[in-house]
Coordinates of C-alpha atoms and ligand atoms in Angstrom, one line a residue:
M21 CA 0.0 0.0 0.0
K22 CA 1.1 3.5 -0.7
L23 CA -0.3 6.3 1.6
L24 CA -0.3 10.0 1.1
V25 CA -0.3 11.7 4.5
T26 CA -1.0 15.4 4.5
G27 CA 0.3 17.5 7.4
G28 CA 2.7 14.7 8.4
A29 CA 5.2 17.2 10.0
G30 CA 2.5 18.3 12.5
F31 CA 1.8 16.7 15.9
I32 CA -0.7 14.0 15.0
G33 CA 0.5 13.5 11.5
S34 CA 4.1 12.8 12.6
N35 CA 3.0 10.4 15.3
F36 CA 0.7 8.6 12.8
I37 CA 3.6 8.2 10.3
H38 CA 5.9 6.7 13.1
Y39 CA 3.0 4.4 14.1
W40 CA 2.2 3.3 10.6
L41 CA 5.7 2.5 9.4
K42 CA 6.4 0.6 12.6
N43 CA 3.2 -1.5 12.2
H44 CA 3.1 -1.8 8.4
P45 CA 6.8 -2.2 7.4
D46 CA 5.9 -3.1 3.8
D47 CA 3.9 0.1 3.1
K48 CA 5.2 3.3 1.7
I49 CA 4.3 6.8 2.9
V50 CA 4.5 10.1 1.1
N51 CA 4.2 13.1 3.5
L52 CA 2.9 16.3 1.9
D53 CA 3.4 19.3 4.2
K54 CA 3.8 23.0 3.7
L55 CA 6.0 23.3 6.9
T56 CA 4.0 26.2 8.4
Y57 CA 5.0 27.3 11.9
A58 CA 3.4 24.1 13.1
G59 CA 5.4 21.7 10.9
H60 CA 8.5 20.3 12.5
M61 CA 11.0 18.2 10.5
E62 CA 12.8 17.4 13.8
S63 CA 9.8 15.2 14.7
L64 CA 10.6 12.9 11.8
K65 CA 14.4 13.0 12.0
N66 CA 14.8 9.2 12.5
L67 CA 13.1 8.5 9.1
E68 CA 15.8 10.2 7.1
G69 CA 17.1 7.6 4.6
N70 CA 14.1 5.2 5.1
P71 CA 13.3 3.9 1.6
N72 CA 9.6 3.7 2.5
Y73 CA 9.3 7.3 3.4
Q74 CA 9.2 10.4 1.1
F75 CA 8.8 14.0 2.1
I76 CA 7.3 16.7 -0.3
K77 CA 7.3 20.3 0.9
G78 CA 4.1 21.8 -0.6
D79 CA 0.8 23.4 0.0
I80 CA -2.5 21.4 -0.2
C81 CA -4.1 24.5 -1.8
D82 CA -1.7 24.1 -4.8
E83 CA -3.4 21.9 -7.4
E84 CA -0.2 21.0 -9.3
V85 CA 1.7 20.0 -6.2
V86 CA -1.3 17.9 -5.0
K87 CA -1.8 16.2 -8.3
K88 CA 1.8 15.2 -8.5
A89 CA 1.9 14.0 -4.9
M90 CA -1.1 11.8 -5.5
Q91 CA 0.4 9.7 -8.3
G92 CA 0.4 6.0 -7.4
I93 CA -1.4 6.6 -4.1
D94 CA -3.8 4.0 -2.7
I95 CA -4.9 5.8 0.5
I96 CA -5.0 9.4 1.7
V97 CA -5.0 10.3 5.3
H98 CA -5.7 14.0 5.5
F99 CA -4.4 15.8 8.6
A100 CA -3.1 19.1 7.2
A101 CA -4.9 22.0 8.7
E102 CA -4.6 25.2 10.7
S103 CA -5.4 23.6 14.0
H104 CA -5.1 26.2 16.8
V105 CA -8.3 27.8 18.0
D106 CA -6.6 30.8 19.5
R107 CA -4.9 31.6 16.2
S108 CA -8.3 31.3 14.4
V109 CA -9.7 34.0 16.7
V110 CA -6.9 36.3 15.7
D111 CA -6.4 35.4 12.0
P112 CA -9.4 33.6 10.6
L113 CA -8.8 33.8 6.9
I114 CA -5.9 31.3 6.7
F115 CA -8.1 28.8 8.4
V116 CA -10.8 29.1 5.6
K117 CA -8.1 28.9 3.0
T118 CA -6.2 25.8 4.2
N119 CA -9.0 23.9 5.9
V120 CA -11.8 24.5 3.3
L121 CA -10.1 25.2 0.0
G122 CA -7.1 22.9 0.7
T123 CA -9.5 20.0 1.5
A124 CA -11.4 20.7 -1.7
V125 CA -8.2 20.7 -3.8
L126 CA -7.3 17.3 -2.3
L127 CA -10.8 15.9 -2.9
N128 CA -10.7 16.9 -6.6
A129 CA -7.3 15.4 -7.1
A130 CA -8.3 12.2 -5.3
L131 CA -11.2 11.8 -7.7
G132 CA -8.9 12.2 -10.6
A133 CA -6.3 9.7 -9.2
K134 CA -9.0 7.1 -8.4
V135 CA -7.7 6.5 -4.9
K136 CA -9.1 3.5 -2.9
K137 CA -9.7 5.5 0.3
F138 CA -9.7 9.1 1.5
H139 CA -9.8 9.4 5.3
H140 CA -10.5 12.9 6.6
V141 CA -9.2 13.8 10.1
S142 CA -11.6 16.2 11.8
T143 CA -12.6 17.4 15.2
D144 CA -15.4 17.1 17.7
E145 CA -15.5 20.9 17.9
V146 CA -17.7 21.0 14.7
Y147 CA -20.7 20.0 17.0
G148 CA -20.5 23.1 19.1
D149 CA -20.3 22.8 22.9
L150 CA -22.1 21.1 25.8
D151 CA -23.3 21.9 29.2
V152 CA -22.2 19.6 32.2
N153 CA -25.2 17.3 32.0
D154 CA -25.8 17.2 28.2
P155 CA -25.4 13.8 26.5
P156 CA -22.2 13.5 24.4
F157 CA -22.0 14.2 20.7
N158 CA -22.8 11.4 18.3
P159 CA -22.6 11.3 14.5
D160 CA -26.2 12.6 14.1
T161 CA -25.6 15.6 16.4
P162 CA -26.3 18.8 14.2
Y163 CA -23.3 20.8 13.3
D164 CA -23.0 24.0 15.4
P165 CA -19.4 25.3 15.1
R166 CA -18.7 28.4 17.1
T167 CA -15.1 29.5 16.2
P168 CA -13.5 30.2 12.8
Y169 CA -11.4 27.0 13.4
S170 CA -14.4 24.8 14.0
A171 CA -16.4 26.4 11.3
S172 CA -13.6 25.8 8.8
K173 CA -13.3 22.2 9.9
A174 CA -17.1 21.8 9.6
G175 CA -16.9 23.2 6.0
S176 CA -14.2 20.6 5.2
D177 CA -16.4 17.8 6.6
H178 CA -19.3 18.9 4.5
L179 CA -17.2 18.9 1.4
V180 CA -15.8 15.4 2.1
R181 CA -19.4 14.1 2.5
A182 CA -20.5 15.9 -0.7
Y183 CA -17.7 14.2 -2.7
F184 CA -19.0 10.8 -1.4
K185 CA -22.6 11.6 -2.2
T186 CA -22.1 13.4 -5.5
Y187 CA -19.2 11.4 -7.0
G188 CA -18.9 8.3 -4.9
L189 CA -15.4 9.1 -3.7
P190 CA -14.6 6.4 -1.1
I191 CA -14.3 8.5 2.1
T192 CA -14.4 8.1 5.8
I193 CA -14.4 10.8 8.5
S194 CA -13.3 10.8 12.1
N195 CA -14.1 13.6 14.6
C196 CA -11.7 13.3 17.5
A197 CA -11.3 14.6 21.0
N198 CA -8.3 16.6 22.2
N199 CA -5.0 14.8 21.7
Y200 CA -1.9 14.8 23.9
G201 CA 1.4 13.1 23.5
F202 CA 5.0 13.6 22.3
Y203 CA 5.8 16.2 19.6
Q204 CA 2.8 18.5 20.3
D205 CA 3.6 22.1 19.6
P206 CA 4.0 24.2 22.8
E207 CA 1.0 26.5 21.8
K208 CA -1.6 23.9 23.0
L209 CA -2.7 23.6 26.7
I210 CA -0.7 20.6 27.9
P211 CA 2.7 21.3 26.2
R212 CA 2.3 25.0 26.8
F213 CA 1.8 24.5 30.5
I214 CA 4.6 21.9 30.8
T215 CA 7.2 24.0 28.9
N216 CA 6.2 27.3 30.7
L217 CA 6.8 25.5 34.1
L218 CA 10.1 24.1 32.9
D219 CA 11.1 27.6 31.9
G220 CA 10.2 28.9 35.3
E221 CA 7.1 30.8 34.1
K222 CA 3.5 30.8 35.2
V223 CA 0.7 29.0 33.3
P224 CA -2.2 31.1 31.9
L225 CA -5.3 29.2 32.8
M226 CA -8.5 30.7 31.2
G227 CA -11.4 31.5 33.5
K228 CA -11.2 29.4 36.6
G229 CA -10.1 26.3 34.7
E230 CA -13.7 25.1 34.6
N231 CA -13.8 24.2 30.9
I232 CA -13.9 20.5 30.1
R233 CA -12.3 18.5 27.4
E234 CA -11.9 14.8 26.5
W235 CA -8.2 13.7 26.2
L236 CA -7.0 11.0 23.9
H237 CA -3.4 9.8 23.5
V238 CA -2.1 10.6 20.0
L239 CA -1.1 6.9 19.5
D240 CA -4.6 5.8 20.3
H241 CA -5.8 8.3 17.7
A242 CA -3.4 6.6 15.2
R243 CA -4.8 3.2 16.1
A244 CA -8.3 4.5 15.7
I245 CA -7.6 5.7 12.2
E246 CA -5.9 2.4 11.3
L247 CA -9.1 0.6 12.4
I248 CA -11.3 2.9 10.4
L249 CA -9.1 2.3 7.3
E250 CA -9.2 -1.4 7.8
K251 CA -12.8 -2.0 8.9
G252 CA -14.8 1.3 8.6
T253 CA -17.8 1.6 6.3
L254 CA -17.3 4.1 3.4
G255 CA -19.3 7.3 3.8
E256 CA -19.4 6.9 7.6
T257 CA -18.4 9.3 10.4
Y258 CA -16.6 7.9 13.5
L259 CA -16.4 9.9 16.7
I260 CA -13.3 9.2 18.8
Q261 CA -13.8 9.5 22.6
G262 CA -11.2 10.4 25.2
E263 CA -11.1 10.7 29.0
E264 CA -13.0 13.7 30.3
R265 CA -11.1 16.2 32.6
G266 CA -11.6 19.8 33.6
N267 CA -8.7 22.2 32.7
L268 CA -7.9 22.9 36.4
E269 CA -7.6 19.2 37.0
V270 CA -5.2 18.8 34.1
T271 CA -3.2 21.8 35.3
M272 CA -3.0 20.5 38.9
K273 CA -1.8 17.1 37.6
I274 CA 1.0 18.7 35.6
L275 CA 2.0 20.8 38.6
D276 CA 1.9 17.7 40.8
V277 CA 4.2 15.7 38.4
L278 CA 6.7 18.6 38.5
G279 CA 6.4 19.0 42.2
L280 CA 5.2 22.6 41.9
G281 CA 2.3 24.5 43.6
E282 CA -0.9 26.3 42.7
D283 CA 0.9 29.6 43.0
R284 CA 2.3 28.9 39.5
I285 CA -1.2 29.4 38.0
E286 CA -2.1 32.8 36.6
Y287 CA -5.9 33.0 36.0
V288 CA -6.6 34.9 32.7
E289 CA -9.6 35.9 30.7
H290 CA -11.4 33.4 28.5
R291 CA -10.6 33.3 24.8
L292 CA -13.5 34.8 22.7
G293 CA -16.0 32.1 21.8
H294 CA -14.5 29.7 24.4
D295 CA -16.4 26.4 24.2
F296 CA -17.3 25.0 27.6
R297 CA -17.3 21.3 27.1
Y298 CA -16.8 18.6 24.4
A299 CA -17.7 14.9 24.9
N300 CA -18.1 12.1 22.4
N301 CA -20.1 9.0 22.1
G302 CA -17.6 6.6 20.4
S303 CA -19.9 3.6 20.0
E304 CA -19.6 3.3 16.2
L305 CA -15.8 3.0 16.6
E306 CA -16.1 0.6 19.6
A307 CA -18.3 -1.6 17.4
L308 CA -15.3 -1.9 15.1
G309 CA -13.3 -3.2 18.2
F310 CA -11.7 0.1 19.4
K311 CA -10.6 0.5 23.0
R312 CA -8.2 3.1 24.4
T313 CA -4.8 1.6 25.5
Y314 CA -3.4 4.7 27.3
N315 CA -4.6 5.8 30.7
F316 CA -4.7 9.6 30.9
D317 CA -3.1 10.1 34.3
E318 CA -0.3 7.6 33.8
S319 CA 0.6 8.7 30.3
L320 CA 0.4 12.4 31.1
E321 CA 3.2 11.8 33.5
E322 CA 5.2 10.2 30.7
V323 CA 4.5 13.2 28.5
V324 CA 5.7 15.6 31.1
R325 CA 8.9 13.6 31.4
W326 CA 9.3 13.6 27.6
Y327 CA 9.2 17.4 27.5
Q328 CA 11.7 17.5 30.4
E329 CA 14.1 15.3 28.4
N330 CA 13.5 16.8 24.9
K331 CA 14.2 20.5 25.4
D332 CA 16.2 20.6 22.2
W333 CA 12.9 19.8 20.4
W334 CA 10.7 22.5 21.9
K335 CA 13.0 25.3 23.1
P336 CA 13.6 26.7 19.5
L337 CA 9.9 26.6 18.8
K338 CA 9.1 29.0 21.7
K339 CA 11.9 31.4 21.1
G340 CA 10.8 34.7 19.7
R341 CA 7.2 33.5 19.1
P342 CA 4.6 36.2 19.9
V343 CA 2.2 35.3 22.8
L344 CA -1.4 35.8 21.6
D345 CA -3.1 36.0 25.0
R346 CA -4.3 39.6 24.8
E347 CA -5.5 39.1 21.1
V348 CA -7.6 36.0 21.9
Q349 CA -9.4 37.9 24.7
K350 CA -10.1 40.9 22.5
G351 CA -10.5 39.3 19.1
Y352 CA -9.6 40.2 15.5
G353 CA -8.1 43.7 15.4
G354 CA -8.6 44.1 19.2
Ligands
NAD417 P1 -0.7 20.7 13.8 O1 -1.0 22.1 13.7 O2 0.2 20.2 14.8 O3 -0.1 20.3 12.3 C1 -0.7 20.7 11.1 C2 0.3 20.3 10.0 O4 -0.3 20.7 8.8 C3 1.7 21.1 10.1 O5 2.7 20.2 9.9 C4 1.6 22.1 9.0 O6 2.8 22.5 8.5 C5 0.7 21.4 8.0 N1 0.0 22.4 7.1 C6 -0.7 23.5 7.5 N2 -1.2 24.1 6.4 C7 -0.8 23.4 5.3 C8 -1.1 23.5 3.9 N3 -1.7 24.5 3.4 N4 -0.5 22.6 3.1 C9 0.2 21.5 3.6 N5 0.4 21.4 4.9 C10 -0.1 22.3 5.8 O7 -2.1 19.9 13.8 P2 -2.5 18.6 14.6 O8 -2.8 19.0 16.0 O9 -1.5 17.6 14.3 O10 -3.9 18.3 13.9 C11 -3.9 17.5 12.8 C12 -5.4 17.3 12.3 O11 -6.1 16.7 13.3 C13 -6.0 18.7 12.0 O12 -6.8 18.5 10.8 C14 -6.9 18.9 13.2 O13 -8.0 19.7 12.9 C15 -7.3 17.5 13.6 N6 -7.5 17.4 15.1 C16 -6.6 17.8 16.0 C17 -6.8 17.5 17.4 C18 -5.8 17.9 18.4 O14 -6.1 17.8 19.6 N7 -4.6 18.4 18.1 C19 -8.0 16.9 17.8 C20 -8.9 16.5 16.8 C21 -8.7 16.7 15.5
DAU418 O1 -11.4 19.0 20.6 C1 -10.4 18.8 19.6 C2 -9.6 20.1 19.4 O2 -8.8 20.2 20.6 C3 -8.8 20.1 18.1 O3 -9.7 20.1 17.0 C4 -7.9 21.3 18.1 O4 -7.1 21.3 16.9 C5 -7.0 21.3 19.3 O5 -6.2 22.5 19.3 C6 -7.9 21.3 20.6 O6 -8.7 22.5 20.7 P1 -8.8 23.2 22.2 O7 -9.2 24.6 22.0 O8 -9.7 22.4 23.1 O9 -7.3 23.0 22.7 P2 -6.3 24.0 23.5 O10 -5.1 23.2 23.9 O11 -6.0 25.3 22.7 O12 -7.1 24.4 24.8 C7 -7.6 23.4 25.7 C8 -8.4 24.1 26.8 O13 -7.4 24.8 27.6 C9 -9.4 25.1 26.3 O14 -10.5 25.1 27.2 C10 -8.6 26.4 26.4 C11 -7.7 26.2 27.6 N1 -6.4 26.9 27.6 C12 -5.7 26.8 26.5 C13 -4.4 27.4 26.4 C14 -3.6 27.3 25.1 C15 -6.0 27.7 28.7 O15 -6.7 27.8 29.7 N2 -4.8 28.4 28.5 C16 -4.0 28.3 27.4 O16 -2.9 28.9 27.4

């Protein structure tokens, strides 16, 4: 099998590539990535010289590049996106371009290349947000995106389904909970807080830390996608569930692992449009045989240790990068 992975230099894409090549040693992977601020070649360093791995630097919005990258491809796993909610509050248009137009360009090329499968990696945020006692999202929950990020991902999901219905393109979609693990960019909650603390700084916790997320280990996400590729029904949507935790609880756990106290928390204003809670009903995926293998509390400790031991990976990423806290509280042009 030959796979085209888009966005393979990002957090989930790079973990997926490592996972896939380890578990499918006869397969070949082409990684198409624009290397935005979020693409890190260092995450794939040990694949240099691997005959089953090829890297193409290119933009998914560029039709020529995409057509070329798709030659001889059996399966597409589409991760490439602008992925950070805070950035979408400050600079929404690049989200529309990459996430909506980029996905459409890939879908068009996939039709032309007659690929066997197109798997689209999406997010639970397309369903909006939940109150504490609301039942979790399921594949029939109406879409209700509330940020430019989630609206652009919703747009991409609709396009993927439209290519199935109109042209019969063999697609599947997964809408996943928050991921954590190695090689996550230090802009997101868990790596930002760990690296701030390792740098002797405080952690900016929004509100009182009352917002709730589900957390899934990135390698469980890779396994879930593998299962969907192997056993999923074409045209179907699979929600991927994680373990539910409040942000304050996650923060306290990180502080605890590092032996630090609550005085390192700085409570800050919410980001605009801050969704309160996401939760997923993963029964369609469980029916395919999926079970999480990572326990959040144990593996979060391992993740903290990884950032402690891999400062060479994350230190250069934080250096000189503007902090967006004020902008995400005030909004575009604020
Ligand atoms: P990321 O920001 O870490 O990586 C995105 C990658 O895409 C980067 O390597 C970047 O260079 C590349 N990219 C961006 N624009 C591109 C373009 N125009 N052309 C080619 N490459 C481009 O993102 P992530 O956290 O790894 O997320 C991957 C996917 O999973 C996204 O589609 C995201 O919406 C989805 N998702 C993420 C999470 C999460 O918790 N991180 C949860 C659910 C779903
Ligand atoms: O649910 C899946 C989504 O999870 C993915 O689609 C997104 O790509 C991914 O970024 C993530 O979105 P979130 O907005 O939930 O993740 P983030 O790490 O940015 O924030 C998690 C929670 O922590 C959220 O309630 C906001 C809060 N937070 C975040 C940061 C970065 C803080 O309190 N302080 C911070 O500095």
